[in-house]
Short mmCIF file of C-alpha atoms in Angstrom, two decimals:
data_model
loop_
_atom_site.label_atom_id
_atom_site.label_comp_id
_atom_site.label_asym_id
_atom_site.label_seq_id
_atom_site.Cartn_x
_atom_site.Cartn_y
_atom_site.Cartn_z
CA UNK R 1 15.04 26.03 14.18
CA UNK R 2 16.79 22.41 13.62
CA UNK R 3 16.19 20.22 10.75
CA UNK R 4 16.38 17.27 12.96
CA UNK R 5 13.65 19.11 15.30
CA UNK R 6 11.16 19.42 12.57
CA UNK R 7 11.91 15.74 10.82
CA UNK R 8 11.01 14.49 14.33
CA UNK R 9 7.89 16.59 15.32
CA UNK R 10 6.76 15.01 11.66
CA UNK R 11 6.90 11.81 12.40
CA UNK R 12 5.61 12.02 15.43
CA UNK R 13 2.48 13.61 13.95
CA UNK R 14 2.13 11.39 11.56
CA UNK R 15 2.93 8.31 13.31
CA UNK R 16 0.83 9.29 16.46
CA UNK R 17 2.69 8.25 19.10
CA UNK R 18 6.46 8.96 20.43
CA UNK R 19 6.53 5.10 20.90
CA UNK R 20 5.82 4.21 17.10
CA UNK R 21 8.11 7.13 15.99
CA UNK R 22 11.24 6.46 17.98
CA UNK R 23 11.29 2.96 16.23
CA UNK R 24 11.22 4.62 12.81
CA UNK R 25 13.93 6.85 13.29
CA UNK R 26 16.02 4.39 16.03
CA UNK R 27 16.35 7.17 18.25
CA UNK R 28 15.33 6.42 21.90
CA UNK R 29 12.19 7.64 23.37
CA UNK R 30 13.34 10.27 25.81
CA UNK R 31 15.74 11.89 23.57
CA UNK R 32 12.95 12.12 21.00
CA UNK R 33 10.85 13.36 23.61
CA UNK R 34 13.19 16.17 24.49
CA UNK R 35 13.90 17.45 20.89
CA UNK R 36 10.11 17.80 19.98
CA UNK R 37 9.48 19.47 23.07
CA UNK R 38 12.35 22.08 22.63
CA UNK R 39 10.85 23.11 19.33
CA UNK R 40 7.69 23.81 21.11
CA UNK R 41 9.55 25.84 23.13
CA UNK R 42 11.24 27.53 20.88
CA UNK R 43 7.55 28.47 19.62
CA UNK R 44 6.46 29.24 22.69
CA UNK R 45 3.50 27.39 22.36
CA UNK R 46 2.37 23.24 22.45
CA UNK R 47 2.27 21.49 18.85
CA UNK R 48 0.91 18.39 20.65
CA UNK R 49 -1.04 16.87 23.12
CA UNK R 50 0.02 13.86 24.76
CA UNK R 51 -2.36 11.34 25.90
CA UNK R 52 -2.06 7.50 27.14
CA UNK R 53 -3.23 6.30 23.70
CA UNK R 54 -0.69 8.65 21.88
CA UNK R 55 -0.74 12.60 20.76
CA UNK R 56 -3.06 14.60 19.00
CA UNK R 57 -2.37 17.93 17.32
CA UNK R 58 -3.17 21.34 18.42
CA UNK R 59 -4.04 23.85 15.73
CA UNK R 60 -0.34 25.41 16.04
CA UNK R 61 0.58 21.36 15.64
CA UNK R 62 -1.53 21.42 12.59
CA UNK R 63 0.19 24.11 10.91
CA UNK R 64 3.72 23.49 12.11
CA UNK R 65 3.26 19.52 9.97
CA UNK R 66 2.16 21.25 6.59
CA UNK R 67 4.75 23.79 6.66
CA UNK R 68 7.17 21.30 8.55
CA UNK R 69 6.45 18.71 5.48
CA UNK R 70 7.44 21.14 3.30
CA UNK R 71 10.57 22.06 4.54
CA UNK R 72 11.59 18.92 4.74
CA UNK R 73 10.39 18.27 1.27
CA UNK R 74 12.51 21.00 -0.21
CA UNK R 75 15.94 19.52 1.53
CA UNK R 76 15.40 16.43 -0.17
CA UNK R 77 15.14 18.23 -3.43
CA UNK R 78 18.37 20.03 -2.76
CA UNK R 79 19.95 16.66 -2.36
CA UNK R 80 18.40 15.74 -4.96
CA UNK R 81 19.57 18.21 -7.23
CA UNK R 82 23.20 18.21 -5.75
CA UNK R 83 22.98 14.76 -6.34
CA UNK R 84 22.07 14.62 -10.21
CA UNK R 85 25.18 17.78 -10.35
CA UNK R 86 27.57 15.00 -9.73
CA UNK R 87 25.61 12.67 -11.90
CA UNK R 88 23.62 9.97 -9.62
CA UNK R 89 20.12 9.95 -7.55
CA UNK R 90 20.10 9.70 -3.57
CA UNK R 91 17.27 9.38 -1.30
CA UNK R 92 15.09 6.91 0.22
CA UNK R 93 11.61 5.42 -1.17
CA UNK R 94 9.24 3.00 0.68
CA UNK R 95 6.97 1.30 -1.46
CA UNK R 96 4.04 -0.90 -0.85
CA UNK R 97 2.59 -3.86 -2.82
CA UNK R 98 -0.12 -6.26 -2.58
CA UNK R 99 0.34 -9.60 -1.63
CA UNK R 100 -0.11 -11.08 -5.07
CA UNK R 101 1.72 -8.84 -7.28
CA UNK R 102 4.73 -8.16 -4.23
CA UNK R 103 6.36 -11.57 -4.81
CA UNK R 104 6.65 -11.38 -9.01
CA UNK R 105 7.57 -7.67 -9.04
CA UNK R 106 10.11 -7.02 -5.80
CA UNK R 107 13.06 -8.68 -7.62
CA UNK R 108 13.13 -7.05 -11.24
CA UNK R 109 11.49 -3.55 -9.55
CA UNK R 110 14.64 -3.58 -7.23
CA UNK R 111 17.37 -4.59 -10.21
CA UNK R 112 15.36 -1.63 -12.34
CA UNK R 113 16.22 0.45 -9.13
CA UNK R 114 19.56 -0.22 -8.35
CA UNK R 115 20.44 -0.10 -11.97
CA UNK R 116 18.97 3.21 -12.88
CA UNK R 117 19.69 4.86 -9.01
CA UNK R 118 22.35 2.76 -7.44
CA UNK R 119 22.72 5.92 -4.71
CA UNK R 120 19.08 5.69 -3.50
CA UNK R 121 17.17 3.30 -1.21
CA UNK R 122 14.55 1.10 -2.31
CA UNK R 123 12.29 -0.16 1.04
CA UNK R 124 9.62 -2.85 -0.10
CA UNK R 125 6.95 -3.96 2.40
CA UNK R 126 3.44 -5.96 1.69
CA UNK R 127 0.24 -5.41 2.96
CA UNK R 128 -3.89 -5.16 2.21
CA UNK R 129 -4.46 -2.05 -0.08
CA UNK R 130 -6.55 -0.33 3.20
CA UNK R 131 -3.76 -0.78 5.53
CA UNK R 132 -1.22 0.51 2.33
CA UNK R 133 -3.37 3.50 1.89
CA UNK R 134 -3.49 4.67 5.60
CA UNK R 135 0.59 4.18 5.37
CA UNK R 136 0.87 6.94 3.21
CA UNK R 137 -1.61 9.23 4.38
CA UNK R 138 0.61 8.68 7.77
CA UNK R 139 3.98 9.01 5.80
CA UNK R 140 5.06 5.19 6.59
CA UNK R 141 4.85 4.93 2.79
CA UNK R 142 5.72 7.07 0.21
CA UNK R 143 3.71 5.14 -2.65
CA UNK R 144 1.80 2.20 -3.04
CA UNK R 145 0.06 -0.37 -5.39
CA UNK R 146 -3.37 -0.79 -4.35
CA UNK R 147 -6.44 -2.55 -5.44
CA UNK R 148 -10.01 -0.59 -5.54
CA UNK R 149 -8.90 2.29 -3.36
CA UNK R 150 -10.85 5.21 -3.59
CA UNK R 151 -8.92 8.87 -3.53
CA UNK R 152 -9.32 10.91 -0.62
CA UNK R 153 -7.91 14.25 1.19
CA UNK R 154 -4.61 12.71 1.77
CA UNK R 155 -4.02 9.98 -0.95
CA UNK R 156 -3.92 10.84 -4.59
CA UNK R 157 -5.35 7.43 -6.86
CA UNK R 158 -3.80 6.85 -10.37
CA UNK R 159 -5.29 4.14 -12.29
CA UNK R 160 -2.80 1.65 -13.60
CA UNK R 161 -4.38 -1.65 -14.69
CA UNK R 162 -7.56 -3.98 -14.51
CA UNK R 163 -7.17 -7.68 -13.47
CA UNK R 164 -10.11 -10.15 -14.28
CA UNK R 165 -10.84 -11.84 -10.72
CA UNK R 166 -11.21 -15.76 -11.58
CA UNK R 167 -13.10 -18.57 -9.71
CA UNK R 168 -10.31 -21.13 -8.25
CA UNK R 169 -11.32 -24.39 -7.40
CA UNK R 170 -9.59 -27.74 -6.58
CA UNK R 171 -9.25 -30.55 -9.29
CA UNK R 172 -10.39 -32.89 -7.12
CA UNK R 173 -13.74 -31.11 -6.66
CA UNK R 174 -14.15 -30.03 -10.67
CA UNK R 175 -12.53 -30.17 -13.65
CA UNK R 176 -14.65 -27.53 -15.45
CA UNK R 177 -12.98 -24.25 -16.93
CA UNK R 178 -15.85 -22.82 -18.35
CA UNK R 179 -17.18 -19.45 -17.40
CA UNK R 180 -19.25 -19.05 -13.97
CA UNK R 181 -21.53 -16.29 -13.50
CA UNK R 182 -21.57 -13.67 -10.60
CA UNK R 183 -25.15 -15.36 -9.46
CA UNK R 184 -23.24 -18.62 -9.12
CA UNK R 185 -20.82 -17.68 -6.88
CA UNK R 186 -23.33 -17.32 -4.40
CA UNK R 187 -23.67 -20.99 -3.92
CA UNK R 188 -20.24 -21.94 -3.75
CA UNK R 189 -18.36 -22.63 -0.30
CA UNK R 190 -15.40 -19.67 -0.58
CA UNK R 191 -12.49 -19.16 1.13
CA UNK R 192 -12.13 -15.18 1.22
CA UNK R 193 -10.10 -12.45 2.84
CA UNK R 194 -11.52 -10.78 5.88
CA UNK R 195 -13.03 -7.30 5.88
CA UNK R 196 -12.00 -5.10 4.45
CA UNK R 197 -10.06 -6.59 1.48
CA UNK R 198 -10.46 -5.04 -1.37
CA UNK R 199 -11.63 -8.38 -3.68
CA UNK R 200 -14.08 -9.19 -0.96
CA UNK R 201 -15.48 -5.52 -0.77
CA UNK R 202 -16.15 -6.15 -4.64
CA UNK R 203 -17.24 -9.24 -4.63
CA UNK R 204 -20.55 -8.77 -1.34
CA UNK R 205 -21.00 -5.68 -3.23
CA UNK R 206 -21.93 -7.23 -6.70
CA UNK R 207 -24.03 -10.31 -4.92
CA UNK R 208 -26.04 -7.53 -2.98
CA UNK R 209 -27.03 -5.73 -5.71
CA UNK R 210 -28.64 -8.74 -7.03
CA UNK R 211 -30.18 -9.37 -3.71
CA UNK R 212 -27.09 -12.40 -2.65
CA UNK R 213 -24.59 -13.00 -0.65
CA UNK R 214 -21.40 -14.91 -0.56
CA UNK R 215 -21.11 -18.28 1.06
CA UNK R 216 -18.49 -18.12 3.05
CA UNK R 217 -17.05 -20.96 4.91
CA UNK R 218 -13.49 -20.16 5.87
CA UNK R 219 -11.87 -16.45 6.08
CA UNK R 220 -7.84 -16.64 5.77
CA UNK R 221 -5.86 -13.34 4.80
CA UNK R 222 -2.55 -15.18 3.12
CA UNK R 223 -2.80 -15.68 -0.39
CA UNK R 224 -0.63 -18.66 0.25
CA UNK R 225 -2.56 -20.27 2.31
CA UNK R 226 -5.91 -19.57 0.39
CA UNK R 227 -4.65 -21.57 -2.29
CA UNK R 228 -3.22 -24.38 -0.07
CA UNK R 229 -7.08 -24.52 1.69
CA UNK R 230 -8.56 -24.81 -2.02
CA UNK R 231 -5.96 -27.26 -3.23
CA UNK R 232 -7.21 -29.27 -0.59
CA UNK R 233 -10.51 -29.49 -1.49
CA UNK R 234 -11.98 -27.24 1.50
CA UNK R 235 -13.61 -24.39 -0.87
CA UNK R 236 -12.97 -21.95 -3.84
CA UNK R 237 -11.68 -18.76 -4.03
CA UNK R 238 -11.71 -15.91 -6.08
CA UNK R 239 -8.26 -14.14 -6.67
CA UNK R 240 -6.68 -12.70 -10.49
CA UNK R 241 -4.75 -14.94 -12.25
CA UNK R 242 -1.76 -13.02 -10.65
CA UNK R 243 -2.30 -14.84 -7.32
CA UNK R 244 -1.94 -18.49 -9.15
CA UNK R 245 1.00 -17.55 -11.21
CA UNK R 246 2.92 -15.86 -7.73
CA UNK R 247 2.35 -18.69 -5.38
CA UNK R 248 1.99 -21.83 -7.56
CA UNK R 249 -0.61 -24.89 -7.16
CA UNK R 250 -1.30 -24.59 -11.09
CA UNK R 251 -1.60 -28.58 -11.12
CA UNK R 252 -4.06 -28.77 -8.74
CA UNK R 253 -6.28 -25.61 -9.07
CA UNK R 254 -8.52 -25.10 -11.87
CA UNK R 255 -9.40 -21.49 -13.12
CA UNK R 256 -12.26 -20.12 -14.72
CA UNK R 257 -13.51 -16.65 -15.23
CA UNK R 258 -16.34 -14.68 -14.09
CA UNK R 259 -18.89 -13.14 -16.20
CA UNK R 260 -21.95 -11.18 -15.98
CA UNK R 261 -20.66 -9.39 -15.56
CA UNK R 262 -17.01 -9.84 -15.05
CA UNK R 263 -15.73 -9.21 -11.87
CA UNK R 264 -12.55 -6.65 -12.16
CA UNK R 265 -10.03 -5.19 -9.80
CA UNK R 266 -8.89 -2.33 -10.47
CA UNK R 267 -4.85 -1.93 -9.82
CA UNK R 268 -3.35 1.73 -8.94
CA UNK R 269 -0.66 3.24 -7.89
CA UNK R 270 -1.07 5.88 -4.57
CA UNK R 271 0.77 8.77 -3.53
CA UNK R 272 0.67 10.83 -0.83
CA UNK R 273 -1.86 13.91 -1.60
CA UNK R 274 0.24 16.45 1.39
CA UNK R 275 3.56 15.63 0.08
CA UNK R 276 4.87 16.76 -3.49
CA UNK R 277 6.82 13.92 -5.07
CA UNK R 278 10.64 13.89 -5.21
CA UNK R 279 12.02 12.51 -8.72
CA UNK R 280 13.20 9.62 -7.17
CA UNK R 281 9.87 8.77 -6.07
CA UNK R 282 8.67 9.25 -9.93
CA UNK R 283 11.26 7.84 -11.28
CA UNK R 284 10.18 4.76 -8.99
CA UNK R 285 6.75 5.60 -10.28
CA UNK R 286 8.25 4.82 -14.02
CA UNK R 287 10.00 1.17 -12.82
CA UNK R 288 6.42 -0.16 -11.26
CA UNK R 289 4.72 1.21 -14.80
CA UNK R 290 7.07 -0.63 -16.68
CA UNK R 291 7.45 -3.86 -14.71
CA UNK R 292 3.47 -4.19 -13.89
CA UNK R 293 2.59 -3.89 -17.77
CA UNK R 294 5.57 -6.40 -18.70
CA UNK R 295 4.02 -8.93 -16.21
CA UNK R 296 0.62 -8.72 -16.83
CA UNK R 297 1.09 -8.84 -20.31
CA UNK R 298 2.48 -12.75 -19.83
CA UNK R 299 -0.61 -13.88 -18.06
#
């Protein structure tokens, strides 16, 4: 059975589709096509079905991806510990962050990175914690920093960090910094994320429970261009300090925080719940630790 077989009936299962998959490993379609299909027979017996919207496992298919995971799992530890024989770290790590936390941490997580594992590779993307958390559970990511995710059959949830959520608002509409209350938001024109970001989740969640709901005027999903919409006066948002320090518009955005109760996001870091961790991947683990408690503790 080939190594390169298995890698690419993975992916394929976990990506869904030979289409998505033969872009992830830049191999083209047909030749992808050919390899998965002479491991089935090989089997003697279909791991997939193929569709028009993509495949689907058979049971065979279901069992071939756990054990297939693990093999592939275990070479990666031998190169791992050949590697660390001859003194150095290889492999590959794809990490997620959130929008507001990707553009302060990316540059001193990578130079913690290269520094401590200059033989690995460090992959960085940005994205909403639901679309982050389906990544791993399809093995586009290997871990993740996600706000207000909830664990589940495929993604393991380890707290890291709260962050207050503040009211932003323009200068030119107030100047006030004192503390607004959760049944005030509710009459305030906001600029939010669409479903279903996490701070918005949190935020119709505590109006309903005391019978409200957010006021919504405009829905925009860049941070960036949240802030430029309040700055000019349009509506408010509601975002963690984080977002203000990341993207700037200090001088022309108020802040002031949210009380009862206070409105908190809850920061974590994800891992895939199939796949055991390599000790790159916690050594990774240790760098966002580090650099996420050295950040927040300057805001």
């Amino acid at each position: 059975m080939d190594l390169k077989q298995i890698e690419y009936f993975v992916r394929v299962a976990e990506l869904g589709s030979f289409t998505n998959a033969s872009i992830a490993l830049d191999i083209a379609q047909p030749a992808l096509s050919r390899q998965v299909r002479r491991l089935e027979v090989e089997l003697r017996q279909p791991l997939l079905l193929r569709n028009g919207r993509g495949v689907t496992l058979t049971e065979a298919g279901k069992i071939m991806l756990e054990h297939g995971r693990g093999v592939l799992h275990q070479i990666e530890r031998v190169r791992e510990e050949l590697s660390r024989a001859r003194g150095g770290y290889v492999g590959r790590v794809a990490v997620g962050l959130p929008p507001s936390l990707a553009r302060v941490l990316t540059v001193p997580m990578t130079r913690a990175f290269q520094a401590s594992m200059p033989d690995a590779i460090l992959t960085i993307s940005e994205g909403l914690s639901v679309t982050m958390q389906e990544s791993i559970a399809q093995g586009r990511l290997d871990m993740a920093l996600l706000y207000d995710s909830r664990p589940s059959a495929e993604v393991e949830i380890h707290p890291l960090a709260h962050q207050p959520l503040n009211l932003l608002q323009s200068n030119q509409q107030s100047n006030d910094t004192t503390p607004v209350t959760v049944d005030a938001l509710s009459r305030l024109p906001l600029i939010m994320p669409s479903r279903p970001n996490a701070i918005r989740m949190l935020v119709e969640h505590e109006l309903a429970v005391r019978g409200r709901q957010p006021r919504i005027v405009i829905e925009a999903d860049a941070i960036p261009a949240i802030l430029d919409l309040v700055a000019d006066g349009l509506g408010a948002a509601i975002l963690p300090a984080s977002a203000l320090s990341s993207f700037g518009h200090g001088d022309a955005l108020n802040m002031r925080p949210i009380q009862n109760p206070p409105l908190v996001a809850k920061l974590a870091w994800a891992v895939s719940a199939r796949r055991p961790m390599t000790q790159v991947q916690r050594n990774v683990v240790s760098i966002i630790e580090a650099q996420v408690k050295d950040y927040l503790g300057t805001l």
